[in-house]
Structure formats: C-alpha cells, structure tokens
PDB file of C-alpha atoms in Angstrom:
ATOM      1  CA  UNK N   1     102.462 186.065  44.392  1.00 60.00           C
ATOM      2  CA  UNK N   2     104.627 183.796  46.477  1.00 65.00           C
ATOM      3  CA  UNK N   3     104.505 180.327  47.991  1.00 68.00           C
ATOM      4  CA  UNK N   4     101.237 178.464  47.498  1.00 72.00           C
ATOM      5  CA  UNK N   5      99.685 181.646  46.109  1.00 77.00           C
ATOM      6  CA  UNK N   6     101.536 180.975  42.863  1.00 75.00           C
ATOM      7  CA  UNK N   7      99.550 177.778  42.285  1.00 77.00           C
ATOM      8  CA  UNK N   8      96.292 179.527  43.285  1.00 83.00           C
ATOM      9  CA  UNK N   9      96.937 182.255  40.727  1.00 81.00           C
ATOM     10  CA  UNK N  10      97.856 179.662  38.113  1.00 78.00           C
ATOM     11  CA  UNK N  11      94.541 177.855  38.749  1.00 82.00           C
ATOM     12  CA  UNK N  12      92.591 181.114  38.464  1.00 86.00           C
ATOM     13  CA  UNK N  13      94.248 181.997  35.154  1.00 84.00           C
ATOM     14  CA  UNK N  14      93.706 178.493  33.775  1.00 84.00           C
ATOM     15  CA  UNK N  15      89.998 178.644  34.710  1.00 86.00           C
ATOM     16  CA  UNK N  16      89.763 181.674  32.440  1.00 88.00           C
ATOM     17  CA  UNK N  17      90.751 179.595  29.407  1.00 86.00           C
ATOM     18  CA  UNK N  18      89.508 176.067  30.206  1.00 86.00           C
ATOM     19  CA  UNK N  19      86.822 174.287  32.210  1.00 88.00           C
ATOM     20  CA  UNK N  20      87.326 174.558  35.970  1.00 87.00           C
ATOM     21  CA  UNK N  21      87.677 170.803  36.504  1.00 89.00           C
ATOM     22  CA  UNK N  22      90.410 170.564  33.864  1.00 87.00           C
ATOM     23  CA  UNK N  23      92.213 173.585  35.345  1.00 84.00           C
ATOM     24  CA  UNK N  24      92.128 172.080  38.845  1.00 85.00           C
ATOM     25  CA  UNK N  25      93.426 168.723  37.567  1.00 87.00           C
ATOM     26  CA  UNK N  26      96.270 170.451  35.749  1.00 84.00           C
ATOM     27  CA  UNK N  27      97.240 172.495  38.814  1.00 83.00           C
ATOM     28  CA  UNK N  28      97.056 169.383  41.026  1.00 84.00           C
ATOM     29  CA  UNK N  29      99.558 167.733  38.684  1.00 82.00           C
ATOM     30  CA  UNK N  30     101.797 170.802  38.828  1.00 77.00           C
ATOM     31  CA  UNK N  31     101.572 170.991  42.625  1.00 77.00           C
ATOM     32  CA  UNK N  32     103.165 167.551  42.897  1.00 75.00           C
ATOM     33  CA  UNK N  33     106.212 168.746  40.917  1.00 73.00           C
ATOM     34  CA  UNK N  34     106.635 172.354  42.069  1.00 72.00           C
ATOM     35  CA  UNK N  35     108.362 173.275  45.323  1.00 71.00           C
ATOM     36  CA  UNK N  36     106.560 176.468  46.305  1.00 65.00           C
ATOM     37  CA  UNK N  37     109.067 176.977  49.126  1.00 67.00           C
ATOM     38  CA  UNK N  38     111.454 178.194  46.445  1.00 62.00           C
ATOM     39  CA  UNK N  39     109.302 181.301  46.130  1.00 60.00           C
ATOM     40  CA  UNK N  40     108.108 181.779  49.700  1.00 59.00           C
ATOM     41  CA  UNK N  41     109.236 185.356  50.015  1.00 58.00           C
ATOM     42  CA  UNK N  42     111.563 188.079  48.866  1.00 59.00           C
ATOM     43  CA  UNK N  43     114.441 185.782  47.881  1.00 58.00           C
ATOM     44  CA  UNK N  44     116.655 188.196  45.987  1.00 62.00           C
ATOM     45  CA  UNK N  45     119.012 190.714  47.486  1.00 67.00           C
ATOM     46  CA  UNK N  46     119.654 194.251  46.455  1.00 74.00           C
ATOM     47  CA  UNK N  47     122.883 195.256  44.806  1.00 77.00           C
ATOM     48  CA  UNK N  48     124.126 196.743  48.099  1.00 82.00           C
ATOM     49  CA  UNK N  49     123.404 193.637  50.225  1.00 81.00           C
ATOM     50  CA  UNK N  50     126.394 191.520  51.152  1.00 81.00           C
ATOM     51  CA  UNK N  51     126.262 188.259  53.104  1.00 81.00           C
ATOM     52  CA  UNK N  52     128.488 187.996  56.137  1.00 86.00           C
ATOM     53  CA  UNK N  53     130.691 184.910  56.364  1.00 86.00           C
ATOM     54  CA  UNK N  54     128.273 183.399  58.895  1.00 90.00           C
ATOM     55  CA  UNK N  55     125.243 184.098  56.653  1.00 86.00           C
ATOM     56  CA  UNK N  56     126.978 182.579  53.633  1.00 83.00           C
ATOM     57  CA  UNK N  57     127.944 179.490  55.652  1.00 84.00           C
ATOM     58  CA  UNK N  58     124.328 179.130  56.803  1.00 86.00           C
ATOM     59  CA  UNK N  59     123.033 179.452  53.219  1.00 83.00           C
ATOM     60  CA  UNK N  60     125.437 176.772  52.045  1.00 84.00           C
ATOM     61  CA  UNK N  61     124.496 174.436  54.873  1.00 85.00           C
ATOM     62  CA  UNK N  62     120.787 174.957  54.099  1.00 85.00           C
ATOM     63  CA  UNK N  63     121.494 174.290  50.419  1.00 84.00           C
ATOM     64  CA  UNK N  64     123.347 171.043  51.146  1.00 83.00           C
ATOM     65  CA  UNK N  65     120.656 169.941  53.616  1.00 84.00           C
ATOM     66  CA  UNK N  66     118.091 170.388  50.830  1.00 83.00           C
ATOM     67  CA  UNK N  67     120.219 168.296  48.482  1.00 82.00           C
ATOM     68  CA  UNK N  68     120.971 165.617  51.075  1.00 83.00           C
ATOM     69  CA  UNK N  69     117.347 165.014  51.988  1.00 84.00           C
ATOM     70  CA  UNK N  70     115.874 165.308  48.496  1.00 82.00           C
ATOM     71  CA  UNK N  71     114.342 161.943  47.561  1.00 83.00           C
ATOM     72  CA  UNK N  72     115.802 162.054  44.031  1.00 79.00           C
ATOM     73  CA  UNK N  73     119.170 160.583  43.114  1.00 79.00           C
ATOM     74  CA  UNK N  74     119.911 163.439  40.725  1.00 78.00           C
ATOM     75  CA  UNK N  75     119.029 167.069  41.396  1.00 78.00           C
ATOM     76  CA  UNK N  76     119.265 169.893  38.879  1.00 74.00           C
ATOM     77  CA  UNK N  77     120.137 173.223  40.464  1.00 77.00           C
ATOM     78  CA  UNK N  78     120.094 176.603  38.764  1.00 74.00           C
ATOM     79  CA  UNK N  79     122.089 179.297  40.492  1.00 77.00           C
ATOM     80  CA  UNK N  80     124.598 182.071  40.328  1.00 81.00           C
ATOM     81  CA  UNK N  81     128.192 181.339  39.384  1.00 84.00           C
ATOM     82  CA  UNK N  82     129.494 183.131  42.491  1.00 84.00           C
ATOM     83  CA  UNK N  83     127.491 180.775  44.710  1.00 83.00           C
ATOM     84  CA  UNK N  84     129.000 177.805  42.851  1.00 84.00           C
ATOM     85  CA  UNK N  85     132.431 179.350  43.304  1.00 87.00           C
ATOM     86  CA  UNK N  86     131.889 179.640  47.080  1.00 86.00           C
ATOM     87  CA  UNK N  87     130.656 176.048  47.207  1.00 84.00           C
ATOM     88  CA  UNK N  88     133.772 174.857  45.420  1.00 84.00           C
ATOM     89  CA  UNK N  89     136.054 176.895  47.676  1.00 85.00           C
ATOM     90  CA  UNK N  90     134.513 175.431  50.787  1.00 82.00           C
ATOM     91  CA  UNK N  91     133.456 171.917  49.844  1.00 79.00           C
ATOM     92  CA  UNK N  92     135.645 170.545  47.065  1.00 78.00           C
ATOM     93  CA  UNK N  93     137.370 167.448  48.357  1.00 77.00           C
ATOM     94  CA  UNK N  94     141.030 166.507  47.975  1.00 79.00           C
ATOM     95  CA  UNK N  95     139.826 163.710  45.649  1.00 77.00           C
ATOM     96  CA  UNK N  96     138.538 166.318  43.192  1.00 77.00           C
ATOM     97  CA  UNK N  97     141.800 168.244  43.390  1.00 77.00           C
ATOM     98  CA  UNK N  98     143.704 165.029  42.736  1.00 80.00           C
ATOM     99  CA  UNK N  99     141.634 163.773  39.808  1.00 80.00           C
ATOM    100  CA  UNK N 100     141.045 167.101  38.053  1.00 80.00           C
ATOM    101  CA  UNK N 101     143.398 169.690  39.551  1.00 82.00           C
ATOM    102  CA  UNK N 102     143.031 172.305  36.794  1.00 85.00           C
ATOM    103  CA  UNK N 103     139.246 172.108  36.797  1.00 83.00           C
ATOM    104  CA  UNK N 104     139.055 172.148  40.604  1.00 83.00           C
ATOM    105  CA  UNK N 105     141.275 175.227  40.711  1.00 86.00           C
ATOM    106  CA  UNK N 106     139.303 176.974  37.966  1.00 86.00           C
ATOM    107  CA  UNK N 107     135.977 176.297  39.722  1.00 85.00           C
ATOM    108  CA  UNK N 108     137.380 177.704  42.987  1.00 86.00           C
ATOM    109  CA  UNK N 109     139.055 180.767  41.481  1.00 89.00           C
ATOM    110  CA  UNK N 110     137.006 181.758  38.407  1.00 87.00           C
ATOM    111  CA  UNK N 111     133.394 182.507  37.651  1.00 85.00           C
ATOM    112  CA  UNK N 112     131.589 180.117  35.358  1.00 81.00           C
ATOM    113  CA  UNK N 113     130.621 181.784  32.086  1.00 81.00           C
ATOM    114  CA  UNK N 114     126.990 182.917  31.652  1.00 78.00           C
ATOM    115  CA  UNK N 115     124.659 179.945  31.138  1.00 75.00           C
ATOM    116  CA  UNK N 116     127.522 177.606  32.001  1.00 78.00           C
ATOM    117  CA  UNK N 117     126.742 174.064  33.072  1.00 79.00           C
ATOM    118  CA  UNK N 118     128.739 172.046  35.599  1.00 80.00           C
ATOM    119  CA  UNK N 119     128.064 168.543  36.862  1.00 80.00           C
ATOM    120  CA  UNK N 120     129.129 167.922  40.454  1.00 80.00           C
ATOM    121  CA  UNK N 121     128.938 164.638  42.333  1.00 80.00           C
ATOM    122  CA  UNK N 122     128.465 165.293  46.039  1.00 80.00           C
ATOM    123  CA  UNK N 123     129.157 162.641  48.651  1.00 78.00           C
ATOM    124  CA  UNK N 124     127.723 163.070  52.130  1.00 78.00           C
ATOM    125  CA  UNK N 125     129.382 161.717  55.245  1.00 72.00           C
ATOM    126  CA  UNK N 126     127.948 159.045  57.491  1.00 55.00           C
ATOM    127  CA  UNK N 127     125.909 161.433  59.623  1.00 49.00           C
ATOM    128  CA  UNK N 128     122.153 161.188  59.471  1.00 45.00           C
ATOM    129  CA  UNK N 129     121.100 164.706  60.330  1.00 44.00           C
ATOM    130  CA  UNK N 130     121.279 168.292  59.252  1.00 42.00           C
ATOM    131  CA  UNK N 131     124.746 169.716  59.228  1.00 42.00           C
ATOM    132  CA  UNK N 132     126.285 166.661  57.549  1.00 45.00           C
ATOM    133  CA  UNK N 133     127.462 168.776  54.656  1.00 50.00           C
ATOM    134  CA  UNK N 134     128.733 166.941  51.617  1.00 55.00           C
ATOM    135  CA  UNK N 135     131.875 167.421  49.612  1.00 59.00           C
ATOM    136  CA  UNK N 136     132.380 167.614  45.872  1.00 59.00           C
ATOM    137  CA  UNK N 137     134.201 164.488  44.714  1.00 60.00           C
ATOM    138  CA  UNK N 138     134.055 164.820  40.948  1.00 60.00           C
ATOM    139  CA  UNK N 139     133.057 167.558  38.544  1.00 62.00           C
ATOM    140  CA  UNK N 140     132.821 168.198  34.854  1.00 62.00           C
ATOM    141  CA  UNK N 141     132.087 171.194  32.665  1.00 60.00           C
ATOM    142  CA  UNK N 142     129.406 170.314  30.126  1.00 53.00           C
ATOM    143  CA  UNK N 143     128.266 171.400  26.669  1.00 46.00           C
ATOM    144  CA  UNK N 144     131.586 172.871  25.600  1.00 53.00           C
ATOM    145  CA  UNK N 145     131.511 175.459  28.377  1.00 53.00           C
ATOM    146  CA  UNK N 146     134.590 177.006  29.910  1.00 56.00           C
ATOM    147  CA  UNK N 147     135.348 178.328  33.354  1.00 53.00           C
TER     148      UNK N 147
END
C-alpha cells in the first residue's frame, strides 16, 4: 500500500478487531497526524542507483521547502547519515563553523554513527517562496552519540 491506501488498509484491519465506528474514529485521528505523502510511491533506491549532483540538489531543496513551510516550530526528521552529511556540506553556515568548528567539520566529513541523533537549528532567509533554502546555524550531537 502507499499514500492514502495505507490509512484505508489500517481501517480495514482495525474493523476486523473492533466495531466499525470505533475503527473509523481511530483512523480519522491518525489521518490528522500522518503525512501519507511520505509513502506515495517507490521511495527507496536500489543499491546501484546514484543521484546526480542536480538530483541531489533538487532533493535537498524539496526537503528544506518541506521544513520551511511546516506549521510546527520543531520538526523531527529521520534519515540516512549520508543525507545529513550532504546537508551539512552544502548548508552549514559560517556561524556554525565559528561556534563549533570541530563538530561542523565532523558533520561535513564523517558519517553519523547508526541511530545517531543530531539537533540542527535551521534559519531561513527573508524570502517567502520555495527555493529560500535555510542554513544550519547551530548543531549538537545528542544522547552521548559521536560522529
């Protein structure tokens, strides 16, 4: 299943174990908190796929557009350490390099360990539209993790 079909399947499975009205109410509550666009299609790549520089730049711009226009002040993102590394190479600001030079360098040059957790404050410019990509101003490695 993908996209909205995920919630439909969830509702069908819940109706097997609870009254239909309760299942629908539960799925309605989930629908308000789940972004089905995250699973709208074949989102993974095969081992042999490699993004071109232009494709990677487009992915990063799409990612930052999603963050910029999210209504929440804080967004939790789960991703691959190589994607974080590319973000840091392209978008870490001089302020981050000045305030935490060793960490900034490590995030640009090294992969984060498995299940690593990094906090990154992103500041967007004054533009109001897509393409106003932010820059990382401060970062911190959390929970005793290392880069």
